[in-house]
C-alpha positions as CSV (number, residue, x, y, z in Angstrom):
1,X,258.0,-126.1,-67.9
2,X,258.9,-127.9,-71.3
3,X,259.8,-125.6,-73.8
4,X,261.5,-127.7,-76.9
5,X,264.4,-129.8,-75.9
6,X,264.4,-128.5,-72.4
7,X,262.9,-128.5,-69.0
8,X,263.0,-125.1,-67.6
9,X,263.1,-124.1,-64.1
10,X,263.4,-121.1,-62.2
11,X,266.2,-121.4,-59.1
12,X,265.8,-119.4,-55.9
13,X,269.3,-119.1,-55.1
14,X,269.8,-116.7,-52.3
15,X,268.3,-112.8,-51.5
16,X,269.7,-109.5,-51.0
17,X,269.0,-106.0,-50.8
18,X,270.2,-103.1,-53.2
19,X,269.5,-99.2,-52.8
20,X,266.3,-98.5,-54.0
21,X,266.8,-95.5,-55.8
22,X,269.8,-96.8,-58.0
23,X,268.0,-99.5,-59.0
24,X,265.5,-97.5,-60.4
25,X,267.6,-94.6,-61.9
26,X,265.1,-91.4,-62.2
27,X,261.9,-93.1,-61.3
28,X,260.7,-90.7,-58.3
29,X,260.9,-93.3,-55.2
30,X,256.8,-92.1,-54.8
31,X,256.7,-94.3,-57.5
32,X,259.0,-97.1,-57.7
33,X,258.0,-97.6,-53.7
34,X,255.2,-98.3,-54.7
35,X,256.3,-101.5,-56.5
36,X,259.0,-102.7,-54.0
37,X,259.3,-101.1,-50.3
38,X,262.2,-100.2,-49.1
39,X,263.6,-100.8,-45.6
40,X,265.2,-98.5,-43.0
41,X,268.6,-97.7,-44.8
42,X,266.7,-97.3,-48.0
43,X,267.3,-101.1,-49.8
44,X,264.6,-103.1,-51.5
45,X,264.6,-106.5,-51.1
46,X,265.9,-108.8,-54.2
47,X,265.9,-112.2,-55.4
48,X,268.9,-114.1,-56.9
49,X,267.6,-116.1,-59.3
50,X,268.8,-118.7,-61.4
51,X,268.0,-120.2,-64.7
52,X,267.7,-124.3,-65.0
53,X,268.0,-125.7,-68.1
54,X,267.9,-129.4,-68.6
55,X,267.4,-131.3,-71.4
56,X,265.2,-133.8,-72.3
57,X,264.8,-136.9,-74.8
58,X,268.0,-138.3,-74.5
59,X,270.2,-135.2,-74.3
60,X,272.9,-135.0,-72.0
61,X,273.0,-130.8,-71.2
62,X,272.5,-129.3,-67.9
63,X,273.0,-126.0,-68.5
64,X,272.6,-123.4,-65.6
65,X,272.1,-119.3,-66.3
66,X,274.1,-117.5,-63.6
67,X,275.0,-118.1,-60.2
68,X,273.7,-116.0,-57.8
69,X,276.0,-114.1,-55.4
70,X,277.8,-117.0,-53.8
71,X,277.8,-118.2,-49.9
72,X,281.5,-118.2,-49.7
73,X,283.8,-115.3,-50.1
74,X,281.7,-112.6,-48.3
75,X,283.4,-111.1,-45.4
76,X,280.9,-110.1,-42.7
77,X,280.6,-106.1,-43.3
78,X,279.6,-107.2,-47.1
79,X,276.6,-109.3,-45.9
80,X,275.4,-106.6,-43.9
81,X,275.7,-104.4,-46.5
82,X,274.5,-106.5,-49.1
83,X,272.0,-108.0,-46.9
84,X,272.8,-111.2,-48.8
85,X,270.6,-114.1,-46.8
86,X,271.3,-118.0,-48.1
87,X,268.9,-119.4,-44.9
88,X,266.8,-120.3,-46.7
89,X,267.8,-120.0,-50.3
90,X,271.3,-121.6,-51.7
91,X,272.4,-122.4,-55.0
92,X,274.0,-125.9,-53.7
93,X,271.0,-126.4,-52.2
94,X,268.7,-125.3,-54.8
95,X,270.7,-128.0,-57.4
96,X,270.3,-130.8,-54.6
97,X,266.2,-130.2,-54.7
98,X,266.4,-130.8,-58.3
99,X,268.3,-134.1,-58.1
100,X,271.5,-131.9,-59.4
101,X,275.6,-132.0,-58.0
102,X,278.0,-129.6,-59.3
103,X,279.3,-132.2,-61.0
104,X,276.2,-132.8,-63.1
105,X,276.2,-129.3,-64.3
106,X,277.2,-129.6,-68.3
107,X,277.5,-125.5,-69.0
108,X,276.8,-122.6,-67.4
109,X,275.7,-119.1,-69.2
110,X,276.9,-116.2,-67.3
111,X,274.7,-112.8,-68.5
112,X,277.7,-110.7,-67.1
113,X,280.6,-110.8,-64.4
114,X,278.5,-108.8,-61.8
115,X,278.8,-109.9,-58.5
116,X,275.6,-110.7,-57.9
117,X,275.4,-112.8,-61.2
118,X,278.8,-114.5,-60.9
119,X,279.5,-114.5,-57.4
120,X,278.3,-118.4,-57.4
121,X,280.6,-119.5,-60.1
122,X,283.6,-120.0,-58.1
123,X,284.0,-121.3,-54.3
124,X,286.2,-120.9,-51.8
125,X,287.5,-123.4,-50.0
126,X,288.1,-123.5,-45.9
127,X,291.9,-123.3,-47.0
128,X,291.3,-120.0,-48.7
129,X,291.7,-121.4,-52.2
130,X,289.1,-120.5,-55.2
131,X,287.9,-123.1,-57.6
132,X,285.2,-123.4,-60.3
133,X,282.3,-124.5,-58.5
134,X,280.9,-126.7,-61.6
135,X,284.2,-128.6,-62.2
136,X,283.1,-130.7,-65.5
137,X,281.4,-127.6,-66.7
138,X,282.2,-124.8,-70.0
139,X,281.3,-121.9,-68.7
140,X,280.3,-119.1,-71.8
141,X,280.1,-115.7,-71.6
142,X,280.9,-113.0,-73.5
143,X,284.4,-111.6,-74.4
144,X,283.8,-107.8,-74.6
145,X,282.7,-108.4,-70.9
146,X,285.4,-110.2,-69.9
147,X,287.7,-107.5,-70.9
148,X,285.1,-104.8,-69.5
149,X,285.7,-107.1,-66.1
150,X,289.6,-106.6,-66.2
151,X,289.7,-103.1,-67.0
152,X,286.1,-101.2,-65.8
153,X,285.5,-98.2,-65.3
154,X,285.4,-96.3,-61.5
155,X,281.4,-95.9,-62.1
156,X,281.3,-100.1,-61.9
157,X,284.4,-101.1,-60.6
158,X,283.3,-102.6,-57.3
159,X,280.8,-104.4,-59.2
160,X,283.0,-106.7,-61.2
161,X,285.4,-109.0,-59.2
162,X,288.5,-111.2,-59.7
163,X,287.6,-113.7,-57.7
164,X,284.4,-114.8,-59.3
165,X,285.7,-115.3,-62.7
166,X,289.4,-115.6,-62.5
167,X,289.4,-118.9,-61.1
168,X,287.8,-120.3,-64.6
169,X,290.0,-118.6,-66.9
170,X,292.9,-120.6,-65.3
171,X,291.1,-123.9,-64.7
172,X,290.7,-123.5,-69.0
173,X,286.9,-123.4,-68.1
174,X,285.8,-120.4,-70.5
175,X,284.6,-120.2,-73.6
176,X,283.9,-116.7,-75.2
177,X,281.5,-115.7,-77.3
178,X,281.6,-112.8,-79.7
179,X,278.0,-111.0,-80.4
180,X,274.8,-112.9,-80.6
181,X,274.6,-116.5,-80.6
182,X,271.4,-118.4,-82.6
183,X,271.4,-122.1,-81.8
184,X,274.1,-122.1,-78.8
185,X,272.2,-125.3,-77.6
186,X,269.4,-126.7,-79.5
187,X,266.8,-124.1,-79.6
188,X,268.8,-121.4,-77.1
189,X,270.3,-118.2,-78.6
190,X,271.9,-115.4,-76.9
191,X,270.6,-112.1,-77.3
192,X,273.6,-109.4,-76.5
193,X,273.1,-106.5,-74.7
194,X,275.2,-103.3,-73.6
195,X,273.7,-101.2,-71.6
196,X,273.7,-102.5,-68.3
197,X,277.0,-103.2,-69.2
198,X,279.3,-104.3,-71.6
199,X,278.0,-107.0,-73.8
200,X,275.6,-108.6,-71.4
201,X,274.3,-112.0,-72.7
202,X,270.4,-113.0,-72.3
203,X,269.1,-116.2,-73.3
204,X,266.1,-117.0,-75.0
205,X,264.7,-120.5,-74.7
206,X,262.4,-121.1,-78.3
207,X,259.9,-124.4,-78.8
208,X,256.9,-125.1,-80.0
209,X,255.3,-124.8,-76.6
210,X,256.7,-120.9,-76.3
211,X,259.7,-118.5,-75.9
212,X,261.3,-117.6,-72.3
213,X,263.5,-114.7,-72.2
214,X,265.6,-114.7,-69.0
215,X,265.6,-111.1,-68.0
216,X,269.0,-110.6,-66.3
217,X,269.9,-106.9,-65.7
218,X,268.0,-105.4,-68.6
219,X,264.6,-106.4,-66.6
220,X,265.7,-107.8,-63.6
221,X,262.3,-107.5,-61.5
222,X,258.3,-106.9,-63.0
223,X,258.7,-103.4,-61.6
224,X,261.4,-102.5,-64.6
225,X,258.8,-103.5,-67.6
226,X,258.1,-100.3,-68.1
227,X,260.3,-98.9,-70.4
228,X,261.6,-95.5,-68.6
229,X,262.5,-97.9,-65.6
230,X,265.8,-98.5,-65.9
231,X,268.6,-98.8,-63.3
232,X,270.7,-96.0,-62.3
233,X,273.3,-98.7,-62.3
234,X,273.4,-99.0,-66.0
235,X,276.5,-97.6,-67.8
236,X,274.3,-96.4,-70.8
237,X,270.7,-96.1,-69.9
238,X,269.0,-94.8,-73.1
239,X,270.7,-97.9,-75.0
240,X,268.7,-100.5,-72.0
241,X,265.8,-98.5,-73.2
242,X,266.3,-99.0,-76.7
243,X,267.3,-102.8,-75.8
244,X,263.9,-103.0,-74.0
245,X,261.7,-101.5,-76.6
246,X,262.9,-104.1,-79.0
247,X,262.8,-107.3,-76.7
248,X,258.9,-106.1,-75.5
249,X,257.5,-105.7,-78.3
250,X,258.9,-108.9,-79.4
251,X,257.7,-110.0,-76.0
252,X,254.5,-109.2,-76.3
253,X,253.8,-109.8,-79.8
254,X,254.4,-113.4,-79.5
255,X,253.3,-114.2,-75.8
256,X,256.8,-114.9,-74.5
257,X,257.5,-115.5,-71.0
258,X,259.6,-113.4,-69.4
259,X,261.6,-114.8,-66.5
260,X,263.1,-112.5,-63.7
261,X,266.2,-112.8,-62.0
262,X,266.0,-110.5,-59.2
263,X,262.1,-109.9,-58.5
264,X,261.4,-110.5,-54.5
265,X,258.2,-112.5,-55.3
266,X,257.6,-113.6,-58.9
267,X,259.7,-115.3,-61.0
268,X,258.3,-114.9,-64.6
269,X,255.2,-113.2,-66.4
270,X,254.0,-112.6,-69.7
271,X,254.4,-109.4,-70.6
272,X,251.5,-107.0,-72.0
273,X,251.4,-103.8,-74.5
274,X,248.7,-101.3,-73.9
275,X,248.0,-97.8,-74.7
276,X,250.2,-96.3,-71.9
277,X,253.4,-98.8,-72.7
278,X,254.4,-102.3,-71.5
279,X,254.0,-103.8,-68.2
280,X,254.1,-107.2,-66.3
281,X,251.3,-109.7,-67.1
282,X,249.9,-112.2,-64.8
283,X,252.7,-114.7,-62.6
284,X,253.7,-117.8,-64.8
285,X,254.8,-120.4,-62.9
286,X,258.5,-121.6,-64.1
C-alpha cells in the first residue's frame, strides 16, 4: 500500500502463543474466547508481525518496525513455552520475499524492548556470539525505555532482555529518542506511549492516500479495540485506556488504518465508532 513517500507492508514474521487471560486483563475469558480460542494450557494463538517501510521516488530508506521474537537464542523449554513457530513464518525469510537482506535494512523502529518485539533485532551466531542483525542499520527507540529495560520492575522483568538490545548499544547502533517525534522520516512520527510500558513508541505513517497507525502493544490484535480490553500485562492499564481513547477517536474520525502486530489472522482494519464504543472495521489488506 502507498501511503506518501512510502510503500507499506505488513511482515508475518513468526507466531506464538501467550496466556489468554493476561492478555486480556479483566475481560471474563466467556468473552475474550469468544474472539481468540485458547488451547489446552490456556494460550491463544499470536502473530509477530512486522512493519515494512520502504520508500519510494528516489529515497533511499528501508526502515523496518520491530523484529519479531527471533529464531536464534531460544533454548528448547522457551519454545515450548512460548510456543514460538518460525516453519513457516521468519523474519529473514520474510525480508528475502520482499527482495530485502539485512544489509538493505536502513533503520529500524523498535515500539519497546519486549521480547517478543525485539527478540529479532540481534542474532546469535553458531559460536554463541550476539550481533545486530541489520548491520548498516540505526536502530531508534526510546530512552525512558531503554533505561526501563536495564532496571524493570519484578512485574516485567522477564519480559525485557539483555541480549536483544545490548548487542546494539555496543556496536554504536542506537539512537534515542526523547518523547514524540513529528517528521522522524518524511511523513512518519512517533506517537509515545506508557502504559504498556515505559515510553512505548508507535508510528504513524501520514500521506495523501491515508494514515496507518501500527498498533504495537497498545492494540496488538482486533480483539483489543475496544477500549476496556486492555492486557493484564500492562504496567498502568487505565493510562493504555486513556492512550486508546485518544488514538480511536483520532482513528476513526479520519479513516486511519490500523495495523496489528500480534492478531492470529488479520493484519490491519479501519476502525469504527458506534453507540456502544470502538471496534475493528472490515480487514485492509497491507
Amino acid at each position: 500500500m502507498r501511503i506518501g513517500a512510502w510503500e507499506v507492508t505488513s511482515l508475518q514474521t513468526g507466531r506464538f502463543a501467550l496466556d489468554g487471560g493476561a492478555m486480556f486483563g479483566v475481560v471474563p475469558r466467556v468473552l475474550w474466547e469468544r474472539e481468540i480460542a485458547p488451547d489446552a494450557k490456556h494460550r491463544i494463538p499470536l502473530a509477530l508481525r512486522s512493519l515494512l517501510l520502504r520508500e519510494q521516488d528516489g529515497g533511499g530508506r528501508v526502515v523496518l518496525v520491530d523484529t519479531g521474537i527471533g529464531a536464534t537464542k531460544w533454548s528448547e523449554r522457551d519454545r515450548g513455552l512460548y510456543a514460538i513457530d518460525h516453519t513457516e513464518h521468519e523474519l529473514g525469510r520474510a525480508l528475502a520475499a520482499a527482495g530485502l537482506a539485512p544489509e538493505d535494512v536502513t533503520d529500524v523502529v523498535l515500539t519497546h524492548l519486549h521480547f517478543d518485539h525485539a527478540g529479532g533485532a540481534t542474532t546469535q551466531d553458531a559460536d554463541g556470539a550476539l550481533r545486530p542483525t541489520f548491520p548498516r542499520a540505526t536502530y531508534h527507540l526510546q530512552r525512558r525505555n531503554l533505561a526501563w529495560a536495564h532496571n524493570p520492575t519484578e512485574r516485567d522483568r522477564a519480559s525485557y532482555l539483555d541480549r536483544d538490545f545490548a548487542p546494539i548499544q555496543a556496536a554504536g547502533q542506537l539512537r534515542l529518542h526523547d518523547g514524540p517525534v513529528e517528521d522522524l522520516f518524511p511523513g512518519v512520527d512517533l506517537f509515545v506511549s506508557d502504559g504498556h510500558t515505559e515510553a512505548q513508541q508507535l508510528p504513524i505513517v501520514r500521506g495523501p492516500e491515508g494514515t496507518v497507525l501500527y498498533g504495537g502493544d497498545v492494540i496488538p490484535t482486533r480483539a483489543h479495540v475496544p477500549l476496556a480490553w486492555v492486557m493484564g500485562y500492562d504496567i498502568r492499564p487505565l493510562g493504555t485506556v486513556d492512550e486508546k481513547r485518544q488514538l480511536l477517536a483520532r482513528a476513526a474520525r479520519e479513516g486511519w488504518i490500523l495495523a496489528y502486530e500480534h492478531d492470529p489472522e488479520v493484519a490491519a482494519t479501519r476502525v469504527v465508532e458506534t453507540e456502544r464504543g470502538f471496534r475493528a472495521g472490515d480487514p485492509v489488506a497491507l
